[in-house]
Short mmCIF file of C-alpha atoms and ligand atoms in Angstrom, two decimals:
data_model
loop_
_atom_site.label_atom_id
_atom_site.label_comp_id
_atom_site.label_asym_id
_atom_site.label_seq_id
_atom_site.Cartn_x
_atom_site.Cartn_y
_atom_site.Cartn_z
CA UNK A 14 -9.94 19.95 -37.83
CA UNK A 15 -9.07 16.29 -38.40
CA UNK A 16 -7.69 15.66 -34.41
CA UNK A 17 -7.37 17.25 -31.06
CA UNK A 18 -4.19 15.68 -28.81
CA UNK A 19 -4.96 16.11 -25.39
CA UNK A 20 -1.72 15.84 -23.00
CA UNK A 21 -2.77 16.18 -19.07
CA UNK A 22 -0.11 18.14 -16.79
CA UNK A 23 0.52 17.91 -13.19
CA UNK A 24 4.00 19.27 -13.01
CA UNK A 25 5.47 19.31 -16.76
CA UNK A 26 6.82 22.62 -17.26
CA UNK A 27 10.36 21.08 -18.61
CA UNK A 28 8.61 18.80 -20.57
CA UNK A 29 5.47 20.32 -22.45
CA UNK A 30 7.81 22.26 -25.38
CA UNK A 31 9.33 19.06 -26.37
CA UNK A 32 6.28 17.62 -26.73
CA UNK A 33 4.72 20.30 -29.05
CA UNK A 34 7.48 20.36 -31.31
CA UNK A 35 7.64 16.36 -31.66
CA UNK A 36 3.61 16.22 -32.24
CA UNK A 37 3.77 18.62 -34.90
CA UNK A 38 7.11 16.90 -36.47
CA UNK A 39 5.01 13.98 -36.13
CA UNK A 40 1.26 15.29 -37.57
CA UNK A 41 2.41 17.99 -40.10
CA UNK A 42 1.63 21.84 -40.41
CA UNK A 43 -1.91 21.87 -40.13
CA UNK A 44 -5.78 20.06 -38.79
CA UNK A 45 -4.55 18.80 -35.58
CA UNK A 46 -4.50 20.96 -32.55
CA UNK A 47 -2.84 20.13 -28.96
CA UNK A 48 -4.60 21.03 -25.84
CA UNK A 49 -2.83 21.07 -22.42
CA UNK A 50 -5.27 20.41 -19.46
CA UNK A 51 -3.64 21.82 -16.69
CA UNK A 52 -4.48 21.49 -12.76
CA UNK A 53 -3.35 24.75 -11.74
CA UNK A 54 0.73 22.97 -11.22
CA UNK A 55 2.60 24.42 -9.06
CA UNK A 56 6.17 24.55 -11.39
CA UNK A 57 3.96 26.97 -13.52
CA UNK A 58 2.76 24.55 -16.69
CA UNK A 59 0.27 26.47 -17.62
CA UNK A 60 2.41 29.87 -18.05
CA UNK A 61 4.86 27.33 -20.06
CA UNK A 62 1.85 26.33 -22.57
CA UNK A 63 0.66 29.80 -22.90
CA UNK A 64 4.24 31.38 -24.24
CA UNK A 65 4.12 28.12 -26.62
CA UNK A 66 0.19 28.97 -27.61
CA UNK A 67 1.05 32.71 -28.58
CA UNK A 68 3.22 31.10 -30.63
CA UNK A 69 1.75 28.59 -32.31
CA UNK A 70 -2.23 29.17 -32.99
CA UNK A 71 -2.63 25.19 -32.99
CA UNK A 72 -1.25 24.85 -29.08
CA UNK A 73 -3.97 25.84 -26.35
CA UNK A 74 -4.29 25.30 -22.70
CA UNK A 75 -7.09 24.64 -20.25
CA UNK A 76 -6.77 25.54 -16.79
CA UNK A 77 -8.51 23.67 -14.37
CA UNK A 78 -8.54 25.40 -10.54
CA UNK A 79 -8.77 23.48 -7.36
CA UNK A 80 -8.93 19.76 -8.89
CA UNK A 81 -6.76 16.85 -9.44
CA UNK A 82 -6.75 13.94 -11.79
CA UNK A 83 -5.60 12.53 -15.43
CA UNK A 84 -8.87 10.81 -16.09
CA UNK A 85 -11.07 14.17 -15.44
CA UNK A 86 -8.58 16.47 -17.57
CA UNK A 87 -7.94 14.35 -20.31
CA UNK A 88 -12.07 14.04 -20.75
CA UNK A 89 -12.00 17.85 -20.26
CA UNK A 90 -9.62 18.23 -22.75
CA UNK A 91 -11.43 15.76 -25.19
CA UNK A 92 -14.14 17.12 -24.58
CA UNK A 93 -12.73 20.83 -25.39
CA UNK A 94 -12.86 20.23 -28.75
CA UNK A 95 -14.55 20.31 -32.59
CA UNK A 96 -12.39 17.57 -34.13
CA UNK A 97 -13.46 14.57 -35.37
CA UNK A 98 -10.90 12.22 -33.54
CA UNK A 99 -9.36 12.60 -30.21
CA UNK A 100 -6.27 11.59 -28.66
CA UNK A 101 -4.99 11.82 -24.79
CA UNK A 102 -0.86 11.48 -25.05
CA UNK A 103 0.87 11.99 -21.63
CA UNK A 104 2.91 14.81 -21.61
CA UNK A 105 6.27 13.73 -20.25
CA UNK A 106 7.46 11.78 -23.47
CA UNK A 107 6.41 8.58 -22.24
CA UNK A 108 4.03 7.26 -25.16
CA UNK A 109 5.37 7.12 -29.22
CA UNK A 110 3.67 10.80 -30.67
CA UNK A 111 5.15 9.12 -34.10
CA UNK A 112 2.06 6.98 -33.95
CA UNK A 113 -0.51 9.56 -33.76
CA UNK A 114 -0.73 9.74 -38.01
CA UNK A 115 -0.80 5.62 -38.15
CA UNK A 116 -3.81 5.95 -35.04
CA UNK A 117 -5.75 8.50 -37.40
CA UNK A 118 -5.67 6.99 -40.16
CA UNK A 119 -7.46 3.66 -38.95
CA UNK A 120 -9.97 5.40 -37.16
CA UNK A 121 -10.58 7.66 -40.67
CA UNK A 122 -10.40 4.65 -43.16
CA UNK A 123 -12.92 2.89 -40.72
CA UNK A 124 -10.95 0.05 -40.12
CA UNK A 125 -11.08 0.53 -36.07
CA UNK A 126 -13.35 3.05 -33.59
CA UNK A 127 -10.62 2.56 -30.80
CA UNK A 128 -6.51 3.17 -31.36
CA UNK A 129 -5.10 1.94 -28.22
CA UNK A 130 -1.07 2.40 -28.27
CA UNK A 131 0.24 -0.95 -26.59
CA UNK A 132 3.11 -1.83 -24.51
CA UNK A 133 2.22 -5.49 -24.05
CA UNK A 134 1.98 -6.58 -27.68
CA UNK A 135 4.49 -8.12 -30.29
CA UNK A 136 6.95 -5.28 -30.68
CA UNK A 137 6.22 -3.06 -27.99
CA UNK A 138 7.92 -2.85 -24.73
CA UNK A 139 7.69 -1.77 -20.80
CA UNK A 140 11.09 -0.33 -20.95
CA UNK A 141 10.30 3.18 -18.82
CA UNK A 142 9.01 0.94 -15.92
CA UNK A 143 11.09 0.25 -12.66
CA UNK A 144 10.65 -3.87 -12.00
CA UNK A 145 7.55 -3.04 -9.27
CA UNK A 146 5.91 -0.89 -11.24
CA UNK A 147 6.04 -3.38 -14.55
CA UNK A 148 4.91 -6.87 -12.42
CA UNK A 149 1.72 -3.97 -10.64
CA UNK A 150 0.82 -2.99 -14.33
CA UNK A 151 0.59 -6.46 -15.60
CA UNK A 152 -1.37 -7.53 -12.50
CA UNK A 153 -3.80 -4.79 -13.09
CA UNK A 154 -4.24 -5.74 -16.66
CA UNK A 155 -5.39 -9.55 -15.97
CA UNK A 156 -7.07 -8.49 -13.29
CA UNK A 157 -9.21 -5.84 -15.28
CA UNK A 158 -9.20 -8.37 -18.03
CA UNK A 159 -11.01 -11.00 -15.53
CA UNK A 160 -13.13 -8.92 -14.42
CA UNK A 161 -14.25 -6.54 -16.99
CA UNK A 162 -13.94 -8.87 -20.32
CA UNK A 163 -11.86 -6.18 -21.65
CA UNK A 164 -9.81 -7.37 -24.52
CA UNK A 165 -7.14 -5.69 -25.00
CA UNK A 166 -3.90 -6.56 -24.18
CA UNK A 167 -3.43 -2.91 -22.54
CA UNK A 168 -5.97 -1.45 -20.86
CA UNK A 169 -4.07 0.56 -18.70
CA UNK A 170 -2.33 2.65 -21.64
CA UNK A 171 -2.80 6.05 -21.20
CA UNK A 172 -2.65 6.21 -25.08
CA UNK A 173 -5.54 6.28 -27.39
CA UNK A 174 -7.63 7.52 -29.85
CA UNK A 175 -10.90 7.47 -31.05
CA UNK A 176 -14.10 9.57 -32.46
CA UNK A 177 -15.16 12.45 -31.17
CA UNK A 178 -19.13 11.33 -31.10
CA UNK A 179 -18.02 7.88 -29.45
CA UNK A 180 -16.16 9.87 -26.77
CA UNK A 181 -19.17 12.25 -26.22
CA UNK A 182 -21.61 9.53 -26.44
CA UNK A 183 -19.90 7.98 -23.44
CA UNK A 184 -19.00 10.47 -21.46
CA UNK A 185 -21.96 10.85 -18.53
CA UNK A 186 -20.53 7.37 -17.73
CA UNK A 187 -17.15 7.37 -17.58
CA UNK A 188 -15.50 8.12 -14.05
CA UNK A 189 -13.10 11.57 -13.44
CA UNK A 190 -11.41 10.05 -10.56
CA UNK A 191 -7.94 7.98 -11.03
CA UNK A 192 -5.78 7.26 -14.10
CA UNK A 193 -7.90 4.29 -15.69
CA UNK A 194 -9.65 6.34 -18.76
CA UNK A 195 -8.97 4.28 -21.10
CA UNK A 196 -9.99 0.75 -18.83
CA UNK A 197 -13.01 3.01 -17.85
CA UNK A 198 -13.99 3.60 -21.95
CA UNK A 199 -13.46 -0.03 -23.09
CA UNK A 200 -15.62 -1.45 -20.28
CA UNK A 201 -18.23 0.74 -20.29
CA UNK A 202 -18.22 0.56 -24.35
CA UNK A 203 -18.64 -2.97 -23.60
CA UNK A 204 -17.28 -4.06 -26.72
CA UNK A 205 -18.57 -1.99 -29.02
CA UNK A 206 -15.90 -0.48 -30.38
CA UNK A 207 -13.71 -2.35 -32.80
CA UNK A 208 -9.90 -1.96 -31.84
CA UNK A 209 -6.96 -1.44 -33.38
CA UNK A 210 -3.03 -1.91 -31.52
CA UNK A 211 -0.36 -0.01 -31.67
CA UNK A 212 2.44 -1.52 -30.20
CA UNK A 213 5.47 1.30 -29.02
CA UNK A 214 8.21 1.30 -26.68
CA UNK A 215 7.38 3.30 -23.11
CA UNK A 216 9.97 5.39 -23.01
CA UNK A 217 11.70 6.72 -19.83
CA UNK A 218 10.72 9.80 -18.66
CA UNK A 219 12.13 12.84 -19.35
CA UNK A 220 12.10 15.83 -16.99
CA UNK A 221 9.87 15.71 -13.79
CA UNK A 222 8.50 12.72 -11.59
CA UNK A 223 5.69 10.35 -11.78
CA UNK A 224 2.30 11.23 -9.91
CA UNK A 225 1.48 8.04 -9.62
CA UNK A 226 0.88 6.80 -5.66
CA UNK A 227 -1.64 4.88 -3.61
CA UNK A 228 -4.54 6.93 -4.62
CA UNK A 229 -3.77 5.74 -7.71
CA UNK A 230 -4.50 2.13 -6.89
CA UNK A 231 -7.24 2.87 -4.81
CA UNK A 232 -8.89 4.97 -7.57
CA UNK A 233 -8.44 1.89 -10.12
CA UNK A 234 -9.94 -0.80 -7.29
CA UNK A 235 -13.21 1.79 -7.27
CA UNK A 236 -13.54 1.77 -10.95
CA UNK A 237 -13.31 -2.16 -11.24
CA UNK A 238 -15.60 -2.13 -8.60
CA UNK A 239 -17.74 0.37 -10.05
CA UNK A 240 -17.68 -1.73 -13.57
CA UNK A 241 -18.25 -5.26 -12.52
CA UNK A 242 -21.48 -3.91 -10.60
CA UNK A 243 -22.11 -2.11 -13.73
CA UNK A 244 -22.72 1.04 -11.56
CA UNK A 245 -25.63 -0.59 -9.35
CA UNK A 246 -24.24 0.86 -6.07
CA UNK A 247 -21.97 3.96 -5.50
CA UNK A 248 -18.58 3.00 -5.21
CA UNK A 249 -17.92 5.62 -2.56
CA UNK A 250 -20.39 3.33 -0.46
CA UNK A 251 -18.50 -0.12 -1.42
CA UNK A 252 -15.43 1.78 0.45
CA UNK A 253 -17.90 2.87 3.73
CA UNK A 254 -19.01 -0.24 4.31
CA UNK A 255 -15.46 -2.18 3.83
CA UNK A 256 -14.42 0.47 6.14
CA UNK A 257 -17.26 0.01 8.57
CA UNK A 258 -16.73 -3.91 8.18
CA UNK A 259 -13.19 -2.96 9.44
CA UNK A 260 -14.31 -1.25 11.94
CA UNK A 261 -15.75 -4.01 13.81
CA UNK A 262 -13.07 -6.03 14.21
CA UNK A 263 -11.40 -3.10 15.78
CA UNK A 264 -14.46 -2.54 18.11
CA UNK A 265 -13.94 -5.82 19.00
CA UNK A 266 -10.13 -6.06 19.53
CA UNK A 267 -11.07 -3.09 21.73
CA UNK A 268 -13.33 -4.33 23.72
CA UNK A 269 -11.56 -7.38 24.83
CA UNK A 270 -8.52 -5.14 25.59
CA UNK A 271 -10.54 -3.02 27.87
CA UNK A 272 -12.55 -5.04 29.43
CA UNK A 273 -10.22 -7.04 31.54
CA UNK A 274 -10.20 -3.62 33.70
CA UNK A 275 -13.52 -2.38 33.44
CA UNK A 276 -17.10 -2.67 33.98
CA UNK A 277 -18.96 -4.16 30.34
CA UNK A 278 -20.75 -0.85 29.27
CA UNK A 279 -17.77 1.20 29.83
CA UNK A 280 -15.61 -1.29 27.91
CA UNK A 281 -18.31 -1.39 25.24
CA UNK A 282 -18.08 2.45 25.20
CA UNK A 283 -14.22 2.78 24.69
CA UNK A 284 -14.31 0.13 22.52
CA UNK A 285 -17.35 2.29 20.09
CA UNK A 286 -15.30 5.25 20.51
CA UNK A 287 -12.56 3.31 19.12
CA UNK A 288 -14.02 1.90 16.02
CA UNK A 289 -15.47 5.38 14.99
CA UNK A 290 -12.36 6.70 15.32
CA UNK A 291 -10.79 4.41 13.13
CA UNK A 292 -13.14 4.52 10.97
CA UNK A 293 -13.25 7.95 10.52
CA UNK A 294 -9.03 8.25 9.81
CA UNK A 295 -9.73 5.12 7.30
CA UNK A 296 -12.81 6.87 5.50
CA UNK A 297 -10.72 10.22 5.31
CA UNK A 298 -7.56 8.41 3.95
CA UNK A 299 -9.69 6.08 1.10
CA UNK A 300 -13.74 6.64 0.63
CA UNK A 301 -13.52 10.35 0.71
CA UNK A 302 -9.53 10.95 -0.45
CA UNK A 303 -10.38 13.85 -2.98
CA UNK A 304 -11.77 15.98 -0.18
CA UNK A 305 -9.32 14.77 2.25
CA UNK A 306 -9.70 16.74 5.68
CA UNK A 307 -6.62 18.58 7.18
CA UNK A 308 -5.32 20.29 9.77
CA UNK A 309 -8.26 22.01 11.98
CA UNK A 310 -10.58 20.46 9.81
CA UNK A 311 -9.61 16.84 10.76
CA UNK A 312 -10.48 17.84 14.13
CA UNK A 313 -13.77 19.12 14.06
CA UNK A 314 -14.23 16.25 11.04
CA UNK A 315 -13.49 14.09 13.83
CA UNK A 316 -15.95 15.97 16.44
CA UNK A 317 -18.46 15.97 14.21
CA UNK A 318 -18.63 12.30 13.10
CA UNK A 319 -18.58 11.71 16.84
CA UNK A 320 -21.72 12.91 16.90
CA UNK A 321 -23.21 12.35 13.65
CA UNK A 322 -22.33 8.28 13.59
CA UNK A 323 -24.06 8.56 17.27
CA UNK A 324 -27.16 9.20 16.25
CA UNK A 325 -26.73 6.51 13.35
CA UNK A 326 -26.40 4.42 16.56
CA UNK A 327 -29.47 5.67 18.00
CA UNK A 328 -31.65 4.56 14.67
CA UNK A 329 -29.75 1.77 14.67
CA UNK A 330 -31.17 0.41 18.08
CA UNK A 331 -34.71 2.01 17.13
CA UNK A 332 -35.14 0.90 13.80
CA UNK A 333 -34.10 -2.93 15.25
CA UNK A 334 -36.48 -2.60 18.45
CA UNK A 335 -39.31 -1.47 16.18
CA UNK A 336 -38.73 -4.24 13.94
CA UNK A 337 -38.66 -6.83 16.71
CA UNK A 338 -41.44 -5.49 18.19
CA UNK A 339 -43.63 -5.58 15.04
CA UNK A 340 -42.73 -9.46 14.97
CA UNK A 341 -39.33 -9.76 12.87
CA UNK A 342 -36.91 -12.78 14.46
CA UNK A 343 -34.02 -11.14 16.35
CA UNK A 344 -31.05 -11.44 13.71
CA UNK A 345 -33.32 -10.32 11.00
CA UNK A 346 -34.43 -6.88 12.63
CA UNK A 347 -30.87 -6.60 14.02
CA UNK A 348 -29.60 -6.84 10.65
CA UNK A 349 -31.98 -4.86 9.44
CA UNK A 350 -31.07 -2.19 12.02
CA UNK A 351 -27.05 -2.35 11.17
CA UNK A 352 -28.36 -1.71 7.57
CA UNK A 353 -30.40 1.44 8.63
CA UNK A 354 -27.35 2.44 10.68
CA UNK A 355 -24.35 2.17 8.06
CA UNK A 356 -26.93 4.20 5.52
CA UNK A 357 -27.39 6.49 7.74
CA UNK A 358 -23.78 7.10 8.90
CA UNK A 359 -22.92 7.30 5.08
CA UNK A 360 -25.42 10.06 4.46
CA UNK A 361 -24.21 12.07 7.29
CA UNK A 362 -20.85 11.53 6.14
CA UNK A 363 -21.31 12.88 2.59
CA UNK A 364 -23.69 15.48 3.97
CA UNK A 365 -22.06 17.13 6.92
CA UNK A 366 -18.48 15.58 7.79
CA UNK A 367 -16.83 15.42 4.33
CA UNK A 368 -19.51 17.48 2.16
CA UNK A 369 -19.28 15.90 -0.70
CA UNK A 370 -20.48 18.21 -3.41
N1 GDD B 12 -4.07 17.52 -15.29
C1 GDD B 12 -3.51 16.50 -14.61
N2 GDD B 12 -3.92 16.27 -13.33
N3 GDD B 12 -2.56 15.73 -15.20
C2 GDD B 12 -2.03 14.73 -14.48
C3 GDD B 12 -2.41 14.43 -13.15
C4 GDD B 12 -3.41 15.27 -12.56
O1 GDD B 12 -3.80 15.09 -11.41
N4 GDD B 12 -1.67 13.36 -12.73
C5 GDD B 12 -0.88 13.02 -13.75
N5 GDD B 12 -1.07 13.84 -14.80
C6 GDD B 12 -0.39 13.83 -16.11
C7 GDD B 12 1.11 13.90 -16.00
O2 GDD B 12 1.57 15.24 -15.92
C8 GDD B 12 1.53 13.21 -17.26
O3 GDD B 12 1.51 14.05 -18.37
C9 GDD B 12 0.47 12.14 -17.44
O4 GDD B 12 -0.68 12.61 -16.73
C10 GDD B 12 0.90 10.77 -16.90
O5 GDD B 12 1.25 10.92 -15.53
P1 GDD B 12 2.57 10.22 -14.93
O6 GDD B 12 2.67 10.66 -13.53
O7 GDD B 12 3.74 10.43 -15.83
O8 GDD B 12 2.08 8.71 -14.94
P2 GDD B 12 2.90 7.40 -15.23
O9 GDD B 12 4.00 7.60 -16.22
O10 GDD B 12 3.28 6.83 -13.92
O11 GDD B 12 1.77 6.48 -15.92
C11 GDD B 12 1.26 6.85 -17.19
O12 GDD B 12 1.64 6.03 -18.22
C12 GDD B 12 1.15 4.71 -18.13
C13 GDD B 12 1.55 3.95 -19.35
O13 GDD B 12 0.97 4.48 -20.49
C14 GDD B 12 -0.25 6.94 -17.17
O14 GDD B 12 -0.72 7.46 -18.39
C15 GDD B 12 -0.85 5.58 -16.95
O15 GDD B 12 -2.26 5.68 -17.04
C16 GDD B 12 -0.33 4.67 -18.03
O16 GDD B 12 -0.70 3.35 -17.69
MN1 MN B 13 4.84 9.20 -16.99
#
């Protein structure tokens, strides 16, 4: 087996026939398979793929059950397979499959380890992007450019190809989360693997809808984040403490609302209460949006970080008393003490209000 294609669906039942018969019109009767990684879509994908598998031997699907996201089922799906090369192609008829024999041949004559198809080359083109979308994609691409050093004019293709080993030999680093795989490869390759363009035309799509949204956006700010620390501190706590840094300011806004009325502590109080709550709506909408809480959870969610975040309090003031009382100067064992406080309230978080797994 000379290639596996791997096409991620969220919703693609109209679209996932079209694209088997135009891979193999592109790759030729036989050692190339497709794989389908599937997240359990509603519109019934996966039942689609099947009736095409019993088919064709060379069309399989994998079914993924209570997850979401392209990056995490197209390494699945790559890493599914015994062929040498692998390609992720999205499913919807977006990227050039007439490319896929050009991609495997540089990556089998040696002359690259990455095939990237490009939209932003000589003699490829945007065309399937509404205005917004096109000016956002080109943003992203300096910006990951800036910060990442990546050098290629697309990093935010979702088409590629490369070699099986390469793929497997970077795979405990590479993030599930978001849309960014290929971004995610090239930087954490850093450089290493010599690339080859393919500049195509992004087509419109044809049936269904994009999936792309905010947590999108905020999935591909986490993994530049993640990068340009080179993965010295979880990204999930970069978010907390932005969060918590917001939080202030809204502790503060409450306070001096409240306390034309009211007696300082009690103003102080409302004003805590306040920030936690925002804080908590904020965390549950960005740092922990895969295991977004809903419904009756949000409410005891909400209960419990009551709670939890005041006892971070509590070690707050009694790591910062035992500080100053060992000698520290004020601001240092009151900084100290916020620190102790916002790792606390970030355990707790992960541990008992969101349980992140
Ligand atoms: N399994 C799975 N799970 N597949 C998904 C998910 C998911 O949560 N979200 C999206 N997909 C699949 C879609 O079904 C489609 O086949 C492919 O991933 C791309 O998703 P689209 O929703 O069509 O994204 P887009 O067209 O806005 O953007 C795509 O093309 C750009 C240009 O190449 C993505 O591939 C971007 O990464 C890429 O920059
Ligand atoms: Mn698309």
């Amino acid at each position: 087996m000379r290639l596996c294609v791997v096409a991620p669906t969220y919703n693609e039942s109209g679209n996932v026939a079209e694209l088997a018969r135009r891979v193999a019109a592109s790759l030729g009767p036989s050692g190339w398979e497709l794989v389908f990684v599937d997240d359990n879509s509603p519109d019934g994908t996966i039942v689609r793929v099947r009736e095409i598998g019993a088919g064709d031997p060379r069309v399989r699907g994998i079914l993924r059950i209570g997850r979401r996201g392209l990056s995490g089922a197209a390494l699945e799906g790559m890493l599914s397979t015994a062929a040498d090369c692998v390609a992720v192609i999205d499913a919807d008829l977006q990227h050039d499959e007439t490319l896929l024999p050009k991609m495997l041949d540089a990556l089998e004559s040696g002359r690259a380890d990455l095939a990237v198809g490009t939209r932003y080359a000589q003699g490829g083109a945007a065309g399937g992007l509404s205005r917004t979308r096109e000016s956002g994609s080109r943003f992203a691409t300096t910006l990951a450019k800036r910060l990442l050093g990546v050098e290629l004019s697309d990093p935010m293709s979702g088409f590629f190809m490369l070699k099986r080993t390469d793929l497997v030999a970077l795979a405990p680093r590479l993030s599930p989360d978001g849309f960014k795989i290929l971004l995610d490869l090239a930087a954490t390759a850093g450089g290493k693997l010599r690339v080859a363009e393919f500049p195509y035309e992004f087509r419109a799509r044809n049936a269904g809808e994009s999936k792309m949204d905010a947590n999108v956006v905020i999935d591909f700010l986490g993994l530049l984040l993640a990068k340009a620390t080179r993965d010295a501190v979880p990204v999930r706590f970069l978010f907390f403490v932005l969060v918590g840094a917001f939080g202030l300011l809204v502790q503060l806004a409450a306070f001096l609302a409240l306390r034309g009325g009211m007696a300082f502590e009690a103003a102080q109080a409302g004003a805590v209460v306040a920030a936690m709550t925002a804080n908590f709506f904020l965390n549950n909408a960005i740092t922990y949006r895969s295991q977004r809480l809903r419904g009756r959870a949000l409410v005891t969610g909400l209960l419990r970080s009551y709670v939890a975040w005041g006892l971070g309090a509590v070690a707050n003031l009694a790591v910062a008393t035992w500080l100053h009382g060992a000698g520290w100067p004020g601001p240092l064992a009151s900084v100290a003490g916020g620190l102790m406080g916002a790792v606390w309230n970030f355990a707790v978080a992960n541990l008992f209000v969101w349980r992140v797994k």
